[in-house]
Every structure is written in C-alpha cells, then in structure tokens.
Amino acid sequence: MNPLEAKRHTLAHLLAQAVLESYPEAKLTLGPAIDTGFYYDIDFGDQKVSDADLVTFEKAMRKRLGEWKEFTHEEVSAEKAREVFKGNPYKLELIEEISGRGEPITLYTCGGFTDLCRGGHTAHPAEDIAPDSFALDRVAGAYWRGDETKPMLTRIYGLAFDTKEELDALTAQREEAKKRDHRLLGKELDLFTFSELVGPGLPLWTPKGALMRHLLDAFVWQLRERHGYARVTIPHLTKRALYETSGHWEKFADELFRIETREDKEYAVKPMNCPHHTQIFDRHPHSYREMPQRYAETTMVYRDEQSGELGGLTRVLSITQDDSHVFCRHIQVKEEFFKIWDIIDTFYGAFGFRLRVRLSFHDPAAPERYLGTPEIWANAENALREIASERGADHFEAPGEAAMYGPKLDFMATDSLGREHQVATIQLDMNLPERFDLTCVNEKGEKERIVMIHCAIMGSIERFSAVMLEHTGGNLPLWLSPEQVRIVPIAEAHHAYGKEVAAKLQEAGIRTEIDASNDSLGKRIREAKRQKLPYVLVLGNAEMDAKTVTAESRDHGKLEGLPLDEFSTRLTKEIVEHL
Amino acid sequence: MNPLEAKRHTLAHLLAQAVLESYPEAKLTLGPAIDTGFYYDIDFGDQKVSDADLVTFEKAMRKRLGEWKEFTHEEVSAEKAREVFKGNPYKLELIEEISGRGEPITLYTCGGFTDLCRGGHTAHPAEDIAPDSFALDRVAGAYWRGDETKPMLTRIYGLAFDTKEELDALTAQREEAKKRDHRLLGKELDLFTFSELVGPGLPLWTPKGALMRHLLDAFVWQLRERHGYARVTIPHLTKRALYETSGHWEKFADELFRIETREDKEYAVKPMNCPHHTQIFDRHPHSYREMPQRYAETTMVYRDEQSGELGGLTRVLSITQDDSHVFCRHIQVKEEFFKIWDIIDTFYGAFGFRLRVRLSFHDPAAPERYLGTPEIWANAENALREIASERGADHFEAPGEAAMYGPKLDFMATDSLGREHQVATIQLDMNLPERFDLTCVNEKGEKERIVMIHCAIMGSIERFSAVMLEHTGGNLPLWLSPEQVRIVPIAEAHHAYGKEVAAKLQEAGIRTEIDASNDSLGKRIREAKRQKLPYVLVLGNAEMDAKTVTAESRDHGKLEGLPLDEFSTRLTKEIVEHL
C-alpha cells in the first residue's frame, strides 16, 4: 500500500470514530481507500444522515486527529472478535469469513477507536496527515457488499490528498466539470433532448444536434474514404440463427433485445454489426486481388441496460457506432492497423486530445481464456508491438486485457481537465472468420482463412459527444458549430444589410443566422454568447456604409471593420484547417 | 360492365367448359374477369393440373368458341339450382347465399355449357371474340373465398384483350419486365444481398448498393435543404407510452415488433417516425416566428409482415423512409405543400417518370370515419384543390381515400413499361397535433393548435430502388452509378497510362475503376457492359501517345480520341445536369 493510500485508509477509521460520536447506535461495515480519498459504509438504522451532518463529522475528525498519535494492533480469536462486535451483524459476517479462510483476525486501534481491519495505515496520523488535506464529500446509498438483495447502507465519501493544494485542485476541477456537464451543455446548446414517453437512454437529436452528429460522422468518413473504405448498410434486426453462429446469442444473453414475431419466430435487435457484415462479405467468393475489403457503417446498435445505469449520453440504450470491419489476409494486418491509426490520430488531434495507447494482450498464464494457437497470438501481438514502436507512440502493454478472439489497441484520450477516457479501439479478430468460415482464394487457388479488424473511431457518437462537449466546454470548433455566425443588426435600419451579409456567407457555405428579434442589442449579444457561437457580427451604420463587418470571435477576440470578403475567406480557411 | 370485361367473363365460362372435357370430375367454383383477363378457381380433387394442361385447355377453348353462338339464361328456384349443382359444395354454398339474400338465382348457358352466374357476358361470343385475342397464362393456388382455413383450389389465369396486338403487347411488356426484375438486377449489379442467417425481408446492402442509396438520399436532402429542412435523429425503439398516446399501439397491433426488457418494461421497434418527431418539436415552446419547423430524417422503420409476403425489395421488414414532418400553422399549409411538390417534381423528373396526382379526400357520406369538423375538412381539401389547379398538374379527386386524420396528395408514377406505381405522398395531419397537444404561441400571445405535414419523397428507399431499377432496366443514370467509368487497358504496356487517366478522373470526383486483370480484352469489355456501366474507356497506344481517351458510352455511343480534359469536363457536366 502506498503512503497516500495508507493516509486515506486511516482517514476512513477517523471518519468512523467521528460518526459514532454523533450516532452511537450506527453500525460500521467497511471503509476502504479509493481513487480520490476514502469512504465508509454505515448502517444508520432508521436515522437519516444528510450532507448537513458532514460538517459536524468533518469538524470532529479534525479535532480528533491531534489525538491520533500512533496505531496499535492485536491478533484476537474469533470468539474475542465476536464479543467486541456483538450486535453488529456486518462485522460478525466478516469475522466468520476471515476465520473460515483460516486467516488471522486483527483489531487496529488509534486515538481510542478500535476497528476490525487487516492493516495498512499511516503509523503516526497526527504527524503524517495535514488537517487541511482532506474533506468530506457527499453521502450516497450502497447495498451491503454491492448486492441489491441485501440492506441499503449509507456511504460517506471523503476526499484526501497529501496537500491542501492537491485537494483544492481536485475541487476546482470538479467545479469546472460540473459547469461542463454534457447534459447541461446539451440543453443549453439545444443539441439533444429526452422524452418521458420515449423513455430514458433514448436520446432524441434536435436539428442542431443532428447536424453536429452528421458533421462528426462526415469527418470520420472523409478520413476513411481516403483509405479505401466503402459504406455498407444493414438492418437493425436479425433472425436468431445469425447470433447462434456468431456466439452472441449466448454471450449477450442479458443485454440482447429479443423479439418474437407474429409467426412465433425469434429475432433480435442487433447489439453489434460484425455478424451482419460477415454476411455481406460472404455473398460471393473473393480473390486475393480484391483483399482487403473495408466496410464502414454508422448505425445504431441496441443493448438492454438496466435503467438505473442510464444517464445523459454516456450510458444509452441506442448507441450509434461509427463502425468498420476490414476483411483481410494475415499479411495485410499491419498496414491496415497503420491506416486506422492515422485516422484516429487525425480525428482526435483535431480536438486537441492527447492520446496514449494500451496494447491489450492475452494472459500467457491463462491460455484457456482465448481462442487460437500460441503461435497465432505471438504473431499478432508482435505485429501490434511493432506497429506501436514504429509509430513512436506513447504506449504500454496490458497482459490479460485482450478480447477472447484477439489482441487490441485501446486508445486513451486525456481531456482538457486532465481526465482520461477510453475512446477508439482497434481489434484483431481471428474468431468470427472461423465461425462464419470466411476465406479468400489465394495465389495458389486455395481457400485461405482471413482475419477481421474491428474499429470504431468515435466508439459511439453518443459517448464521444459527451466527452467532446465536456472537453471543449461546449465551445465547439468552428467547423463543427451548427451555427457558425450570428448576425445581430443594431437597429431595423440595418436589417437589409444583415440579410445581405448573411446571404454572402451562406453562399460560401458558412452557417449563418440573423437575430432580428425585438430584444435589446445587449440581450441579443448576450444570448449569442450564451450559445457559445464562434462569431457574432454586430452590424450598424459604420459597417453598412463601408460594406464591412465587425466580429466578436469567441476564440480570437474582436475583429473590427473587416471587409466582408476578407471575413468570409478567413472563416473558410479556419473551417478547412482541421482536415 | 364494359365490353372488354364482358368478353373476359365469357372466356372464364369457356375455360370452365374446356376444363371439364379433360377433367369431368373437377368442381367449378368462381370465375371472374380481372385486370388483364380472367381466372377460374377449380377443385380438381386429388388430380394435379400443371402448366402443360394449359395447352390442352386453350386448344379446346379455341375449338369450342365457334360453337358459342349466343348466351341464353333462365331464372330458377333454389331447389332446381341445387339439383343442377348437386355434388358441388361450392356452388351449393353460393346458392344458399344468393337465396338467403332473396336475390334471383340465374343460370347462363352457351355452347351447351351451363353455369351459375349473375350475367355480364358478350351476347354472341363466336362473333365478338377474336380467337387469337386470348391465351391461358398460368396455374396458381388459391383458398376458397381467400380463406386459409378453407380448401385450396387451383386457379387458372387467362389473358384477354380486344385484339391480338394488345395481347402481344402485354406479353412483350411482361418479357421485358422479367428481364428487368429488380431482384435479378440487384444481383447482377451487386447492389444488395440476402442471408439465410439474417432472414428474408432484411436486405443487406453491398458497397455499390449502399453508395446508390446514399446518392439517392443525398439528392433528396439537397432538394430539401434548399427549402429550409433540418435533419433530426431518433432511436428505433420507444416505450409503449409513446404509441399509446399516438394511437399506434392499437392501430399497428399486428405489425408492431414488441420487446420486453430485462426489467419487464414494454418497448416497441418503431413502425413510423412521426410520434418520435413530435417529441423533438415539443421539447420547448415555439413562437409563431419560428414556424414552420421542418424535420427530415432518413431512417429505418420495422413492420412485422407475414413471411409469405416478403420478396425482393418491394416487401421488406426493414423499410428505410426518407421521412419528413413539417410542423406549421394552418395558414402555412399551402406554401409548404408547394415546396414539397417542387421537390417531388424535380426528383421524379430526374428519372423521367411521368406523374399524376390523386387528391385523396374524405367521404362526405361517412363522416364517422374521420377526425375533425366538416369545416376543417372543407378548408383543407379546398387548399389541396387550389394547389393542384394552380400547378396545372394532371390530377383527379378520389373521395373516400383520405387518411383518418386528413386529406392527402398521392403521386402515381408511370414507368418506362407503362406500369403505374404509387410513390410519394403528402399528408395533412390534424390528428397527432391534437393527441400530443402541439401548439405555437401566436401574435396575440395565445397557444395556437398547429398541423403536421408528413411526406416521404421516395416513400421507402427499398421500394423506390425496386421501381427505379426496373424502370431503368439497371441502366442507372450517370450521377447515380456506383462506378461511372471503367478503364480497360488493352495490354500491360497501357496500365500506367490507365492509372494516370483514373487518377485524373478521380481527382475530378468521377468514380473510376481499372480492370487490369489477366482476362482477354473482349471479356473485360463484355464484363463492363454486363454491369451496365455508363462509360468504358479502352486505352491503347493511340490514346497513350495522344493523351486522349476512347470511350464507349452506354447511352451516347462511341466517343473516339477525346482529349482527357474534355472527357472529364463532359462527364462533370452530365453529372450535375440532374440537379
């Protein structure tokens, strides 16, 4: 256990003591260290604990901390332990488990507070822990041992770092993240909505949101088209037979939306596209000269998630994948991975994401978890290793993270708040070609088993939109803004000129709207800024007479008295720059 | 009954007599006139009648026709009729029905053959009917009275017209139609495929087919964008609640694919898009200044059709609608209809379809079938009448053809074989806005009920593709051809020049492929023609030395020794011409 983790675990004990001061009847359960601090799950019986209690608990923790000079511990018999924790069924359950495993039962004590614990604390809390380096965070519900058939407990979260500065930095990042919550931004920018009648997890995309999606997808397509991809189109349903062959009927058991037809046939709504795509590839034999075949399709897949897990765009029932499948020969794998990597780099680069790559390999100690011979795996993983080194990319290996059917490259993007998100993945699949008996005819006229490469650049448009909206804070890059320019004529006398400017810009393909409403100039400008529009043109006599524009650029400050043509050219240049 | 119908009905009698000569035990049932001739449904017991029998029957009909001088008829009692048709349960059933209704029972006789019949024959068949103006067509199965719980009968179809020339014309049209069957063309041009594992009625679109769909849809979108439409995006699922409000849960009872989730919630796969789109419109209030709102979305809908009805692209489970919904005020209806009509004219005009328009109105004698007041209907129908007259379009009124919620314009396209297909429709809907309480805030600050206009330009991409493929015989217009130019270098020495030409054309956005396979020149040219490619460039020494191309144009003959630039410009011009 590293020193910070030890501090966090120590603070969980301290929290427990503080809680018992106010609620002596509360029953403690478990209190581990976590990523940003610690928590303790506690059974408060009929009593309700709220955020207001946190102030009291936190004050008590700071007061007690000075008394927490040194931890002591003793090993006790199960009998003794049962005596100490009698009346607390949770601890008693833990004691039975520990002694059942034949492990020693230890009690740790500090500042007069004793808990059942296996250790891992800071030795001298009063010295080691700065009183301003931690804070209580929030209260939530949690089932005992995460099991929904068991009692609901109260979980109290705390934040803890080595220094106050680190704590403050996290708090600031969280404040910023709250403002950038994609659910808020989606509403503010009018990108998507949800309907009670349609249901949670099923976003409805408004004109602006649908345009944003379309532009994102067109960008990916543009990159793919350069590399020889072709679009295909499949339905969202299939007979059960397809998934019995692919193995998804079993593997996706719970998440599959199943349908019984009026003729009692079993269908499913697709949770992925690969099995359908194999059927297009397999419509006729392919010569090696036609390989690779590269199929791309942006289409929705559906997974039956539990409704408690649904929220915003990060967990949805309808997932739009910008999916692709390359059907190729073993000797073509490397080149195809390179092409896809190029696409990923260009795409994420356009948004200023930093990427690092996880080489998700098989676990050599558990060969039974994978399909295929050790030789095939060694070849495939070596190929990925080579690709990663050749590109000089920031990468690391993660044994045991491979898919059952092959190794993969997982791309992790760091956003502007320093948070890391798993985004694109490229997967090498040696399994579906076996199951569907996919081959090409090679130079010798023989059937040759092929491989498949799965890749979604955005992953899903919903998830990528969420990550990208929070990363940009809703300041969509110019090329992606549904409305690129808002024209605000100062008075009615300037409406005609406003229309003239709008027509010119629209002719150049720049998405432009006029706000000629009766609202005051100030209100109209504020409204345009609230919508985070890249350019707001305020047009009055000066501009009208000189045939110029004055622009407030969201990203580049004020541009005064620019000739219209110059402004239009400047924007066109800025728009194509991302490509 | 018109004279041709009378002839056809007469020929059904004549067929019955001919059949009884070969199969005296056969039991006659019903034999009416139909669109292109007549049929007779007959119970042959255990005996199997095949196409081979038709030759015999037809010969017998021609022989007997000379004896069919004049029809006579008599009215008989039910008792007498039962006596005549004893042993034929079908005729006995008909006799009971006729007498049950208190109608007269009549027997018609000619050439010594008597049948139960209500009349409608040509008076002197031997004189009136040309022996070469009819032919037997085919044998099919049909349930007695169309009821699948009743016995299966043998239906014999005949073709009949006034003259041999008309009969020959139909036969020729049918031969042509057979060659143009979109299912064959789809395979020949490699546009779509079906998979046993995915199931019937669920087409899978190959790279070429998906590109064709994409180009069709992009064309429609281009036309819509000019008229202020915006794309929206919805999921394919919804909770049951949406369709309870819209009325579809009940109305689409049988055709709805229903889903029960892991949490036992009821969902449906959407059979149409309007209810979802109302939820996007309704996400916030709209001022009259923002009206109309025009949403467009090309998306698949699903209907649970009986599998016996599935075939090719005309009857599918997955239907891609190029759907749109205009949310507007009553006073905006006319203008919006005009805009859509413009789009339809341009779109169908690009393929050379002739259009006529059916004004599908309500039936004033059955007001209970419709929603809304007579005044609203009168206004709406007058608006459609005015629109149709103002455009000077070929139109006709059809009372009783309106939808429950409003009148519509149905567009009928005549294809190159003279067949008429119902294609686009524009529907005025005063019902869903009521059910979902859709309003805008008008000039007085009051909520005003709005209307919806539904329209799909292609109807569905699947059905339109079928109609268009058969109409063009697979000769897709240049702009729509997945491959526009095929380059065939005469020998290996010309490959480099072929690549140069391809690169030039691709740079100009012309979809070009090279066939540099080892096949003979003749075979490669034949293959390109079999694929109905618009342009085939055969490149040899002459072209290479002079930097020209020699093109075989599918539609414009041979173009010899054209400078490459000139050829490229010519194609670019031809491509944009349809817009």
CSV table of N, CA and C in Angstrom, one decimal, chain A residues 515-579:
chain,number,residue,atom,x,y,z
A,515,ASP,N,-30.4,37.4,-36.0
A,515,ASP,CA,-31.3,37.7,-34.9
A,515,ASP,C,-31.9,39.1,-35.0
A,516,ALA,N,-33.1,39.1,-35.7
A,516,ALA,CA,-33.7,40.4,-35.9
A,516,ALA,C,-34.9,40.5,-35.0
A,517,SER,N,-34.8,39.9,-33.8
A,517,SER,CA,-36.0,40.0,-32.9
A,517,SER,C,-36.0,41.4,-32.3
A,518,ASN,N,-37.1,41.6,-31.5
A,518,ASN,CA,-37.3,42.9,-30.9
A,518,ASN,C,-36.4,43.1,-29.6
A,519,ASP,N,-35.7,42.1,-29.2
A,519,ASP,CA,-34.9,42.2,-28.0
A,519,ASP,C,-33.8,43.3,-28.1
A,520,SER,N,-33.4,43.8,-27.0
A,520,SER,CA,-32.4,44.8,-27.0
A,520,SER,C,-31.1,44.3,-27.6
A,521,LEU,N,-30.2,45.2,-28.0
A,521,LEU,CA,-28.9,44.8,-28.6
A,521,LEU,C,-28.1,44.0,-27.6
A,522,GLY,N,-28.1,44.5,-26.4
A,522,GLY,CA,-27.3,43.8,-25.3
A,522,GLY,C,-27.8,42.4,-25.1
A,523,LYS,N,-29.1,42.2,-25.0
A,523,LYS,CA,-29.7,40.9,-24.8
A,523,LYS,C,-29.4,40.0,-25.9
A,524,ARG,N,-29.5,40.5,-27.2
A,524,ARG,CA,-29.2,39.6,-28.3
A,524,ARG,C,-27.7,39.2,-28.3
A,525,ILE,N,-26.8,40.1,-28.0
A,525,ILE,CA,-25.4,39.7,-28.0
A,525,ILE,C,-25.2,38.7,-26.8
A,526,ARG,N,-25.8,38.9,-25.7
A,526,ARG,CA,-25.6,38.0,-24.6
A,526,ARG,C,-26.1,36.6,-24.9
A,527,GLU,N,-27.3,36.6,-25.6
A,527,GLU,CA,-27.9,35.3,-26.0
A,527,GLU,C,-26.9,34.5,-26.9
A,528,ALA,N,-26.3,35.3,-27.9
A,528,ALA,CA,-25.4,34.6,-28.8
A,528,ALA,C,-24.2,34.1,-28.1
A,529,LYS,N,-23.7,34.8,-27.1
A,529,LYS,CA,-22.6,34.3,-26.3
A,529,LYS,C,-22.9,33.1,-25.4
A,530,ARG,N,-24.1,33.2,-24.9
A,530,ARG,CA,-24.6,32.1,-24.0
A,530,ARG,C,-24.6,30.8,-24.9
A,531,GLN,N,-24.9,30.9,-26.1
A,531,GLN,CA,-25.0,29.8,-27.0
A,531,GLN,C,-23.6,29.4,-27.5
A,532,LYS,N,-22.5,30.1,-27.1
A,532,LYS,CA,-21.1,29.8,-27.4
A,532,LYS,C,-20.9,29.8,-28.9
A,533,LEU,N,-21.5,30.7,-29.6
A,533,LEU,CA,-21.3,30.8,-31.1
A,533,LEU,C,-19.9,31.3,-31.4
A,534,PRO,N,-19.3,30.8,-32.4
A,534,PRO,CA,-17.9,31.2,-32.7
A,534,PRO,C,-17.8,32.6,-33.1
A,535,TYR,N,-18.7,33.1,-33.9
A,535,TYR,CA,-18.6,34.5,-34.4
A,535,TYR,C,-20.0,35.2,-34.2
A,536,VAL,N,-19.9,36.4,-33.6
A,536,VAL,CA,-21.1,37.3,-33.6
A,536,VAL,C,-20.8,38.6,-34.3
A,537,LEU,N,-21.6,38.9,-35.3
A,537,LEU,CA,-21.4,40.1,-36.1
A,537,LEU,C,-22.4,41.2,-35.7
A,538,VAL,N,-21.9,42.2,-35.1
A,538,VAL,CA,-22.8,43.4,-34.8
A,538,VAL,C,-22.7,44.4,-35.9
A,539,LEU,N,-23.8,44.6,-36.6
A,539,LEU,CA,-23.8,45.5,-37.8
A,539,LEU,C,-24.6,46.8,-37.6
A,540,GLY,N,-23.9,47.9,-37.8
A,540,GLY,CA,-24.6,49.2,-37.7
A,540,GLY,C,-24.2,50.1,-38.8
A,541,ASN,N,-24.4,51.4,-38.7
A,541,ASN,CA,-24.1,52.3,-39.8
A,541,ASN,C,-22.7,52.2,-40.3
A,542,ALA,N,-21.7,52.2,-39.4
A,542,ALA,CA,-20.3,52.1,-39.9
A,542,ALA,C,-20.1,51.0,-40.8
A,543,GLU,N,-20.6,49.8,-40.4
A,543,GLU,CA,-20.4,48.6,-41.2
A,543,GLU,C,-21.1,48.7,-42.5
A,544,MET,N,-22.4,49.2,-42.4
A,544,MET,CA,-23.3,49.3,-43.6
A,544,MET,C,-22.6,50.2,-44.6
A,545,ASP,N,-22.2,51.3,-44.2
A,545,ASP,CA,-21.6,52.3,-45.1
A,545,ASP,C,-20.3,51.8,-45.8
A,546,ALA,N,-19.5,51.2,-45.0
A,546,ALA,CA,-18.2,50.7,-45.5
A,546,ALA,C,-18.3,49.3,-46.1
A,547,LYS,N,-19.4,48.7,-46.1
A,547,LYS,CA,-19.6,47.3,-46.5
A,547,LYS,C,-18.5,46.4,-45.8
A,548,THR,N,-18.5,46.6,-44.5
A,548,THR,CA,-17.6,45.7,-43.7
A,548,THR,C,-18.4,45.0,-42.6
A,549,VAL,N,-17.7,44.2,-41.8
A,549,VAL,CA,-18.3,43.6,-40.6
A,549,VAL,C,-17.4,43.8,-39.4
A,550,THR,N,-18.1,43.9,-38.3
A,550,THR,CA,-17.3,43.9,-37.0
A,550,THR,C,-17.7,42.6,-36.3
A,551,ALA,N,-16.7,41.8,-36.0
A,551,ALA,CA,-17.0,40.4,-35.5
A,551,ALA,C,-16.4,40.3,-34.1
A,552,GLU,N,-17.2,39.7,-33.2
A,552,GLU,CA,-16.7,39.2,-31.9
A,552,GLU,C,-16.4,37.8,-32.1
A,553,SER,N,-15.1,37.4,-32.0
A,553,SER,CA,-14.8,36.0,-32.2
A,553,SER,C,-14.7,35.4,-30.8
A,554,ARG,N,-15.3,34.3,-30.6
A,554,ARG,CA,-15.3,33.6,-29.3
A,554,ARG,C,-13.8,33.2,-28.9
A,555,ASP,N,-13.1,32.8,-30.0
A,555,ASP,CA,-11.7,32.3,-29.7
A,555,ASP,C,-10.6,33.3,-30.0
A,556,HIS,N,-10.9,34.3,-30.8
A,556,HIS,CA,-9.8,35.2,-31.3
A,556,HIS,C,-10.0,36.7,-31.0
A,557,GLY,N,-10.9,37.0,-30.1
A,557,GLY,CA,-11.2,38.4,-29.7
A,557,GLY,C,-11.9,39.2,-30.8
A,558,LYS,N,-11.8,40.5,-30.7
A,558,LYS,CA,-12.7,41.4,-31.6
A,558,LYS,C,-11.9,41.7,-32.9
A,559,LEU,N,-12.7,41.6,-34.0
A,559,LEU,CA,-12.2,41.9,-35.3
A,559,LEU,C,-13.0,43.1,-35.9
A,560,GLU,N,-12.4,44.2,-36.0
A,560,GLU,CA,-13.2,45.4,-36.3
A,560,GLU,C,-13.1,45.8,-37.8
A,561,GLY,N,-14.2,46.2,-38.4
A,561,GLY,CA,-14.2,46.8,-39.7
A,561,GLY,C,-13.5,46.0,-40.8
A,562,LEU,N,-13.8,44.6,-40.7
A,562,LEU,CA,-13.2,43.7,-41.8
A,562,LEU,C,-14.0,43.8,-43.0
A,563,PRO,N,-13.4,43.9,-44.2
A,563,PRO,CA,-14.2,43.8,-45.4
A,563,PRO,C,-14.9,42.4,-45.5
A,564,LEU,N,-16.1,42.4,-45.9
A,564,LEU,CA,-16.9,41.1,-45.9
A,564,LEU,C,-16.1,40.0,-46.5
A,565,ASP,N,-15.6,40.2,-47.7
A,565,ASP,CA,-14.9,39.1,-48.4
A,565,ASP,C,-13.7,38.6,-47.6
A,566,GLU,N,-13.0,39.5,-47.0
A,566,GLU,CA,-11.9,39.0,-46.2
A,566,GLU,C,-12.3,38.2,-45.0
A,567,PHE,N,-13.4,38.6,-44.4
A,567,PHE,CA,-14.0,37.8,-43.3
A,567,PHE,C,-14.4,36.4,-43.7
A,568,SER,N,-15.1,36.4,-44.9
A,568,SER,CA,-15.6,35.1,-45.4
A,568,SER,C,-14.4,34.2,-45.7
A,569,THR,N,-13.4,34.7,-46.3
A,569,THR,CA,-12.2,33.9,-46.7
A,569,THR,C,-11.5,33.4,-45.4
A,570,ARG,N,-11.4,34.3,-44.4
A,570,ARG,CA,-10.8,33.9,-43.2
A,570,ARG,C,-11.5,32.7,-42.5
A,571,LEU,N,-12.9,32.8,-42.5
A,571,LEU,CA,-13.6,31.7,-41.9
A,571,LEU,C,-13.5,30.4,-42.7
A,572,THR,N,-13.6,30.5,-44.0
A,572,THR,CA,-13.5,29.3,-44.9
A,572,THR,C,-12.1,28.6,-44.6
A,573,LYS,N,-11.1,29.4,-44.4
A,573,LYS,CA,-9.8,28.9,-44.2
A,573,LYS,C,-9.8,28.2,-42.8
A,574,GLU,N,-10.4,28.8,-41.8
A,574,GLU,CA,-10.4,28.3,-40.5
A,574,GLU,C,-11.2,26.9,-40.5
A,575,ILE,N,-12.2,26.9,-41.3
A,575,ILE,CA,-13.1,25.7,-41.3
A,575,ILE,C,-12.3,24.5,-41.9
A,576,VAL,N,-11.6,24.7,-43.0
A,576,VAL,CA,-10.9,23.5,-43.6
A,576,VAL,C,-9.7,23.1,-42.9
A,577,GLU,N,-9.2,24.0,-42.0
A,577,GLU,CA,-7.9,23.7,-41.3
A,577,GLU,C,-7.9,22.4,-40.5
A,578,HIS,N,-9.0,21.9,-40.0
A,578,HIS,CA,-9.0,20.7,-39.2
A,578,HIS,C,-8.7,19.4,-40.0
A,579,LEU,N,-8.9,19.6,-41.3
A,579,LEU,CA,-8.8,18.3,-42.1
A,579,LEU,C,-7.4,17.9,-42.5
